[in-house]
Amino acid sequence: MKFLTRLQKFPALHFLLIGALLFGIHQAHQSYVLRHSPVVKEELVIGRAQIEQIKQDIFTQTAVRPSTAQVQAAVAKTIDDEILYRQALALHLDRNNPSVRNRLIQLGKFVSQDPKAPDEAHYRKALELGLDRSDLVIKRYLSGVMRLVAAKVPTPQLPATVTKQELQDYLTRNPQAFLTPQQLKISQIYFSRDKRKSQAEADAKTLLKQLRAEGKKPEEIADQGDPFLEGNHFPWLNESSLQRSFGAAFTQHLQNLPAGTWTGPLPSSYGWHLVFIEGIRPPEVPALEQVASQVRNAILKEREQQRLAATLQELRSGYAIRVEDGEVHANGPI
Amino acid sequence: MNTKTSIILGLMALAGFCGCGSGSLRPPFQITEVRQPCDNYQALRQPFFGETHVHTSYSFDAYVFSNRNDPNTAYQFAKGQPVPLPDVFAVGGTPQTRTAQINKPLDFTAVTDHSELFGEMQICTRSDPSTPGFNSLACRQMQTEQPNPAPGNPVDPLTVAGLWSLLPILLPDSAVPMPFCADPNVDCKSAAVSIWQEEQNAAEAAYDRSSACSFTSFVAYEYTAQPEYDNLHRNVIFRNANTVATPISNVETGGPFPPVLWDMLQKQCLDAGTGCDVLTIPHNANLSGSSEADPAGRMFPDPKDSREAANRRAFEPLVEILQHKAGSECRFDRLANQGVQTVDELCTFEQSPKDVLNPSAPSVPIDEFPTRNMLRNALKDGMALAPKFGGINPFKYGIVGSTDSHNGTPGNTAEPNWPGHAGTDDAPYARLISGVNRNPGGLAVVWAEENSRDAIFSAMRRKETYGTSGTRPIVRFFGGWNYDVTPEALCGNPNRVAVGYASGVPMGSDLPKRKGNANPRFLVAALKDSGSPSLAGTPLQRIQIIKGWVDSSGQTHEKVMDVAGTSSTSGNELNTDTCEPNYDAGFNELCSVFEDTEFDPSQPAFYYARVLENPTCRWSTYACKAAGVDPFLSEAQCTAKAAAANAQALADGEIEAGDAPFDNCCLNETNDSFLSRTIQERAWTSPIWYEPKS
């Protein structure tokens, strides 16, 4: 039901469900039972043999023996896939589905004595043999469809549209993700370690005293110190640009300096520097108009994850899940 | 240079030096898009570090190795965010257990996915399962990484990538889409448009159009012409958001014909009247092979006619000199003690043993290597060819570097803990070491006034760029006729950059008109990489100027000259036990004014600067040490450790019997033509050319 109503409200996904909707009532009943019988939970067992197979698969594919964490992740995904697959069957997503049909025709041809028979005959043959329930490609396909449905189909709580108010709220709740970087405007005087060796810091201190005593402004410092390839005066720059020019430690030190006066000396990757911070533009939360599309994308992405997680949680509650391996449990990090 | 230009340059220089900021003068580049002016405008230009070559999950040969980082994620990585990488054992994209994060964010990035197979990728990996084609054999190969998709069959993404590239990319003189594109209801063309739109959306979302100008993205793709594994690839970079309706791929050009690409770009972009502007950047000339028609190499063939020469010049201002599939500057085999038209021993740096992309091709002896597939020789030959094509030098290339990462990790060039370049293809350690000739790749650096598309694109067009092997030294290079050569006169002048512009030209330009009998003079200055919180910058060792010229008989020559720093090593630059550099050895900064006293005004010439850092451990040295095989052990000890590591890997099931990847850890300067345990990271500037006036 929950799924059915969600699906019906989302015309874009109808193509997924050409057959499924015809069986709406039946499936609604089945999924209702499936989810609301706390006493008769459906069993889902990941047996020792299956876990061994998972390990073996990983080993065969990668030539590396998996760690417990890796097995854990693979088992959790296997459980999710299995649950999604069973749900897809419960919703009859396999009925009248052209992809499943093509695969079954293909399989039918494999086992047929008469490959030139009409497709319909191959299809029937494959169904007769129960290949629609045993083929791993179909299983994988159906769990994939179900995963997509769970993530994409809107719910009343998590709709596909985003209101302006929601945009604003999200921005207010998550300002860090959208902050403009802090910008500084600095002038500096350079004391080369290559040229002055260990004297560089002392030379800088001497000049600092003099500059402070004379009250020198940044524009009055021509020819002081050593020539710096990037010059003495810098435009408004953010932290990463300052790091490019001076290195990380220097940029870190800058954060704690007062503006409007000569300070330092600060060590950089190249030597010592006297610094005059001419202006600081703190990080700002941009106006919504400037980042509306980024905020919308972030919200929609978050909702897809929430829908998938909620669906999986809901579906898992309908199962008695047992993993037959002491080291591995059902809920793994993926 | 005429007087008017001098005055403009002078004004520009003044504006920058006085720190008057933007707004007072119109920027010297054309503005073609709507955006806020940049707060970080600087008339004397700044070095912006970036990447013009990176693949994401939209590329068939990235997705098939379980890379699931899309263009949005790639731009996030460039800006400093951590991104996931597939586990060593991942199949079908799961699980993504590794993470990667750049040491220092980039200033700009162009995501360049393979445009061939865009439609197929959209259908197979980004469409609803009911989309016609989704269940085709080819799609299931891509989804399962199995050449023969069925449960239990072998997973072999490399073979799937090969099968996928066969028709659209590898044919000798034609190209067709995947066969399933011809199936009823399958529409690969429309699907390609849809993925192309996603690429553009990602670039737009990543671009900072505010006045902070913190990051620039470019809409771009890779043109993947690869006739029978000869690499003729180009990255196609658009100036702004006005692009072509669908990428002009190897299929659209009907096969591997770069001149057709330029003609079609002319028609569909430059002449479209939409404000579209574009350039193309060839890469891996080293792997372009040769043919009967083009024995010197296929990346830089003799032009068919003057028109083709002019088109190449117009569309291709830059070439990528280094990336993960090795370098293309020059080549020297230390065991043969012979180079490809060079005696420069520093040309052993990051070489591929092969000359084509075919994984099963043999190594090529040094005297059989196609000469022009090394850029330095192409630059020389271009000057020699010019008289045949109405004076047009067809190979007048400026220089950038890039990674060609297939992990969606632009600029991830640090040597320690390099995670490989393409998902599960070369995840650590055994797989990584088996591809020991690969490397993390390089960076593209542009000198631009501000971090905006128009400013950076204009810098690329005028070739005011340099490439690095992955580190971030800052390099200035100017040429002129009257720079003061008195020691410290210019290098000690705080206005040296303003003087550099005012009395000469920057990297990538032609020398101005000769004055009297003067010799050309060059101002070159470098600052070492300022480092990052996790990796300090390595001190510089020296600056070299490399000159190439053509004599009166048409013979080409080259000369490598040390102009600053020192070539002598004390041996204490690097602790080979810990791989820790000695930060007190070498130089924080270097500067020199060089005069070419051997200059002959009748001979065309180019000059470019190469800046060398002190030696550091190569990525393979870090990786081998981590695996317990220290390459600095004696040969016997190393071989024993490698044998033990191979045996362990075999016992652990990491490799198959007969494989011995860790033997690569014992390759070194005495037993391999190119490989070194320590490398000198470097920067190459675009050349400055001199053309004699007839």
Coordinates of C-alpha atoms in Angstrom, one line a residue, chain B residues 350-589:
Chain B
E350 CA 58.9 9.0 -16.1
Q351 CA 59.1 7.1 -19.4
S352 CA 56.8 4.4 -20.7
P353 CA 58.8 1.5 -22.2
K354 CA 56.3 1.2 -25.0
D355 CA 55.3 3.7 -27.8
V356 CA 51.7 2.8 -28.1
L357 CA 48.7 2.1 -25.8
N358 CA 48.4 -1.6 -26.6
P359 CA 48.9 -3.4 -23.3
S360 CA 50.6 -6.3 -25.0
A361 CA 52.9 -4.3 -27.2
P362 CA 56.6 -4.8 -26.7
S363 CA 59.1 -2.3 -25.3
V364 CA 60.7 -0.2 -28.0
P365 CA 64.5 0.1 -28.4
I366 CA 65.7 3.6 -28.0
D367 CA 66.9 3.9 -31.6
E368 CA 63.5 2.8 -32.9
F369 CA 61.5 5.2 -30.9
P370 CA 59.5 7.7 -33.1
T371 CA 61.5 10.8 -32.7
R372 CA 58.8 13.4 -32.9
N373 CA 56.7 11.7 -30.2
M374 CA 58.9 13.5 -27.7
L375 CA 57.8 17.1 -27.6
R376 CA 61.2 18.7 -27.6
N377 CA 61.9 17.1 -31.0
A378 CA 58.4 18.2 -32.3
L379 CA 59.2 21.8 -31.2
K380 CA 62.5 21.6 -33.2
D381 CA 60.9 20.0 -36.3
G382 CA 58.0 22.5 -36.2
M383 CA 60.5 25.3 -36.9
A384 CA 62.3 23.3 -39.6
L385 CA 58.9 22.6 -41.3
A386 CA 57.7 26.2 -41.2
P387 CA 59.2 27.3 -44.5
K388 CA 57.3 24.5 -46.3
F389 CA 54.0 25.8 -45.0
G390 CA 54.1 29.5 -45.7
G391 CA 56.1 30.2 -42.6
I392 CA 53.6 28.6 -40.3
N393 CA 55.3 26.5 -37.6
P394 CA 52.7 23.8 -37.1
F395 CA 54.1 22.6 -33.7
K396 CA 54.2 25.8 -31.7
Y397 CA 53.0 24.3 -28.5
G398 CA 52.8 25.8 -25.0
I399 CA 53.0 23.4 -22.1
V400 CA 50.7 22.0 -19.4
G401 CA 50.6 18.8 -17.3
S402 CA 47.7 16.9 -15.9
T403 CA 46.8 13.6 -14.3
D404 CA 44.4 11.8 -16.7
S405 CA 43.0 10.3 -13.4
H406 CA 40.2 7.8 -14.1
N407 CA 39.2 8.0 -10.4
G408 CA 37.5 11.4 -10.6
T409 CA 40.3 12.8 -8.5
P410 CA 41.8 15.8 -10.4
G411 CA 45.2 16.9 -9.2
N412 CA 45.8 14.0 -6.9
T413 CA 49.5 14.0 -7.6
A414 CA 51.2 13.4 -4.3
E415 CA 53.7 10.5 -4.5
P416 CA 53.3 9.1 -0.9
N417 CA 50.3 6.7 -0.7
W418 CA 49.3 7.2 -4.4
P419 CA 46.0 5.2 -4.7
G420 CA 46.5 4.5 -8.4
H421 CA 44.7 6.1 -11.3
A422 CA 41.7 3.9 -12.3
G423 CA 39.7 2.2 -9.6
T424 CA 40.3 -1.5 -9.3
D425 CA 42.6 -1.5 -12.2
D426 CA 45.6 -0.5 -10.1
A427 CA 44.5 -0.4 -6.5
P428 CA 47.3 -1.0 -4.0
Y429 CA 49.7 -2.9 -3.7
A430 CA 50.3 -5.8 -5.9
R431 CA 48.2 -4.4 -8.8
L432 CA 49.7 -1.0 -8.4
I433 CA 53.3 -2.2 -8.5
S434 CA 52.6 -4.3 -11.6
G435 CA 52.2 -1.0 -13.4
V436 CA 55.4 0.5 -12.1
N437 CA 56.0 2.8 -15.1
R438 CA 52.8 4.7 -14.4
N439 CA 52.9 7.8 -12.1
P440 CA 50.5 10.1 -10.3
G441 CA 50.6 12.6 -13.2
G442 CA 51.1 16.4 -13.3
L443 CA 49.4 19.7 -13.1
A444 CA 48.5 22.6 -15.4
V445 CA 49.5 26.1 -14.2
V446 CA 48.3 29.3 -15.9
W447 CA 49.3 32.9 -15.3
A448 CA 46.1 34.8 -15.3
E449 CA 44.8 38.0 -13.9
E450 CA 42.0 36.4 -12.0
N451 CA 40.4 33.0 -11.4
S452 CA 37.6 33.2 -14.0
R453 CA 37.0 31.2 -17.2
D454 CA 37.7 34.1 -19.5
A455 CA 41.0 35.0 -17.8
I456 CA 42.3 31.4 -17.6
F457 CA 41.1 30.5 -21.1
S458 CA 42.9 33.6 -22.5
A459 CA 46.1 32.5 -20.7
M460 CA 45.9 29.1 -22.3
R461 CA 45.4 30.7 -25.7
R462 CA 48.4 32.9 -25.3
K463 CA 50.3 29.9 -23.8
E464 CA 51.3 31.8 -20.6
T465 CA 51.3 28.4 -18.9
Y466 CA 53.6 25.8 -17.5
G467 CA 53.3 22.1 -16.6
T468 CA 54.6 20.4 -13.5
S469 CA 55.2 16.7 -12.7
G470 CA 52.7 17.1 -9.8
T471 CA 54.3 19.6 -7.3
R472 CA 53.6 23.3 -7.2
P473 CA 56.6 25.4 -7.7
I474 CA 55.9 29.0 -8.9
V475 CA 57.8 29.8 -12.1
R476 CA 58.2 33.1 -14.1
F477 CA 59.9 33.2 -17.5
F478 CA 60.3 36.3 -19.6
G479 CA 62.3 36.9 -22.8
G480 CA 63.5 40.2 -24.3
W481 CA 66.6 42.0 -25.7
N482 CA 67.6 44.5 -23.0
Y483 CA 67.1 43.0 -19.6
D484 CA 70.0 44.0 -17.3
V485 CA 72.3 41.0 -16.9
T486 CA 74.3 42.5 -14.0
P487 CA 73.9 40.0 -11.1
E488 CA 71.0 41.0 -8.8
A489 CA 70.1 44.0 -11.0
L490 CA 66.9 42.3 -12.0
C491 CA 66.7 39.4 -9.6
G492 CA 67.1 41.8 -6.7
N493 CA 64.6 44.3 -8.1
P494 CA 61.2 44.1 -6.4
N495 CA 59.6 45.2 -9.6
R496 CA 61.2 42.5 -11.7
V497 CA 57.9 41.0 -12.9
A498 CA 56.7 44.5 -14.1
V499 CA 60.1 45.0 -15.9
G500 CA 59.7 41.5 -17.4
Y501 CA 56.4 42.4 -19.0
A502 CA 57.3 46.0 -19.9
S503 CA 60.6 45.2 -21.7
G504 CA 59.8 41.7 -23.0
V505 CA 57.3 38.9 -23.3
P506 CA 56.2 36.1 -20.9
M507 CA 56.4 32.4 -21.5
G508 CA 54.5 31.2 -24.6
S509 CA 55.2 34.3 -26.7
D510 CA 57.4 35.3 -29.6
L511 CA 60.3 37.5 -28.8
P512 CA 59.6 41.1 -29.7
K513 CA 61.4 42.6 -32.7
R514 CA 65.2 42.4 -32.3
K515 CA 66.9 45.6 -31.3
G516 CA 70.2 46.3 -33.0
N517 CA 72.7 43.5 -32.5
A518 CA 71.4 42.4 -29.2
N519 CA 71.3 38.8 -28.0
P520 CA 68.1 37.5 -26.5
R521 CA 68.0 37.6 -22.7
F522 CA 65.8 35.7 -20.4
L523 CA 64.6 36.4 -16.9
V524 CA 63.7 33.2 -15.0
A525 CA 62.7 33.0 -11.4
A526 CA 61.2 30.2 -9.3
L527 CA 59.8 29.7 -5.8
K528 CA 59.6 26.2 -4.4
D529 CA 56.3 24.5 -3.7
S530 CA 54.9 26.2 -0.6
G531 CA 53.7 22.8 0.6
S532 CA 50.6 21.7 2.4
P533 CA 49.8 20.8 6.0
S534 CA 50.4 17.1 5.2
L535 CA 53.3 17.4 2.8
A536 CA 56.0 20.1 2.9
G537 CA 57.3 21.5 -0.4
T538 CA 60.7 20.2 -1.6
P539 CA 63.6 22.7 -2.0
L540 CA 64.6 23.6 -5.5
Q541 CA 67.9 22.3 -7.0
R542 CA 68.4 24.3 -10.2
I543 CA 66.8 26.0 -13.2
Q544 CA 67.8 25.1 -16.7
I545 CA 67.1 26.8 -20.0
I546 CA 66.7 24.5 -23.0
K547 CA 67.3 25.9 -26.4
G548 CA 66.3 24.3 -29.7
W549 CA 67.3 25.7 -33.1
V550 CA 67.5 25.0 -36.8
D551 CA 70.7 25.7 -38.7
S552 CA 71.0 27.0 -42.2
S553 CA 71.0 23.5 -43.7
G554 CA 67.7 22.7 -41.9
Q555 CA 69.3 20.5 -39.3
T556 CA 67.8 20.7 -35.8
H557 CA 69.9 21.1 -32.6
E558 CA 69.4 21.5 -28.9
K559 CA 71.3 22.6 -25.9
V560 CA 70.5 22.3 -22.1
M561 CA 72.1 25.0 -19.9
D562 CA 72.1 25.3 -16.1
V563 CA 71.3 28.9 -15.3
A564 CA 70.6 29.0 -11.5
G565 CA 71.1 26.7 -8.5
T566 CA 73.6 23.8 -8.6
S567 CA 74.0 20.5 -10.5
S568 CA 76.3 19.1 -7.8
T569 CA 74.6 17.0 -5.1
S570 CA 75.9 16.6 -1.6
G571 CA 74.0 13.3 -1.1
N572 CA 72.3 14.6 2.0
E573 CA 69.2 15.9 0.1
L574 CA 67.1 12.9 1.0
N575 CA 67.0 10.3 3.8
T576 CA 66.4 7.1 1.8
D577 CA 65.4 5.2 4.9
T578 CA 62.5 7.5 5.8
C579 CA 62.0 9.3 2.4
E580 CA 62.2 12.5 4.4
P581 CA 63.8 15.3 2.3
N582 CA 66.4 17.6 4.0
Y583 CA 64.6 20.9 4.0
D584 CA 67.9 22.8 4.6
A585 CA 69.5 21.5 1.4
G586 CA 68.8 23.2 -1.9
F587 CA 67.0 26.5 -2.5
N588 CA 63.7 28.2 -1.5
E589 CA 64.0 30.5 -4.5

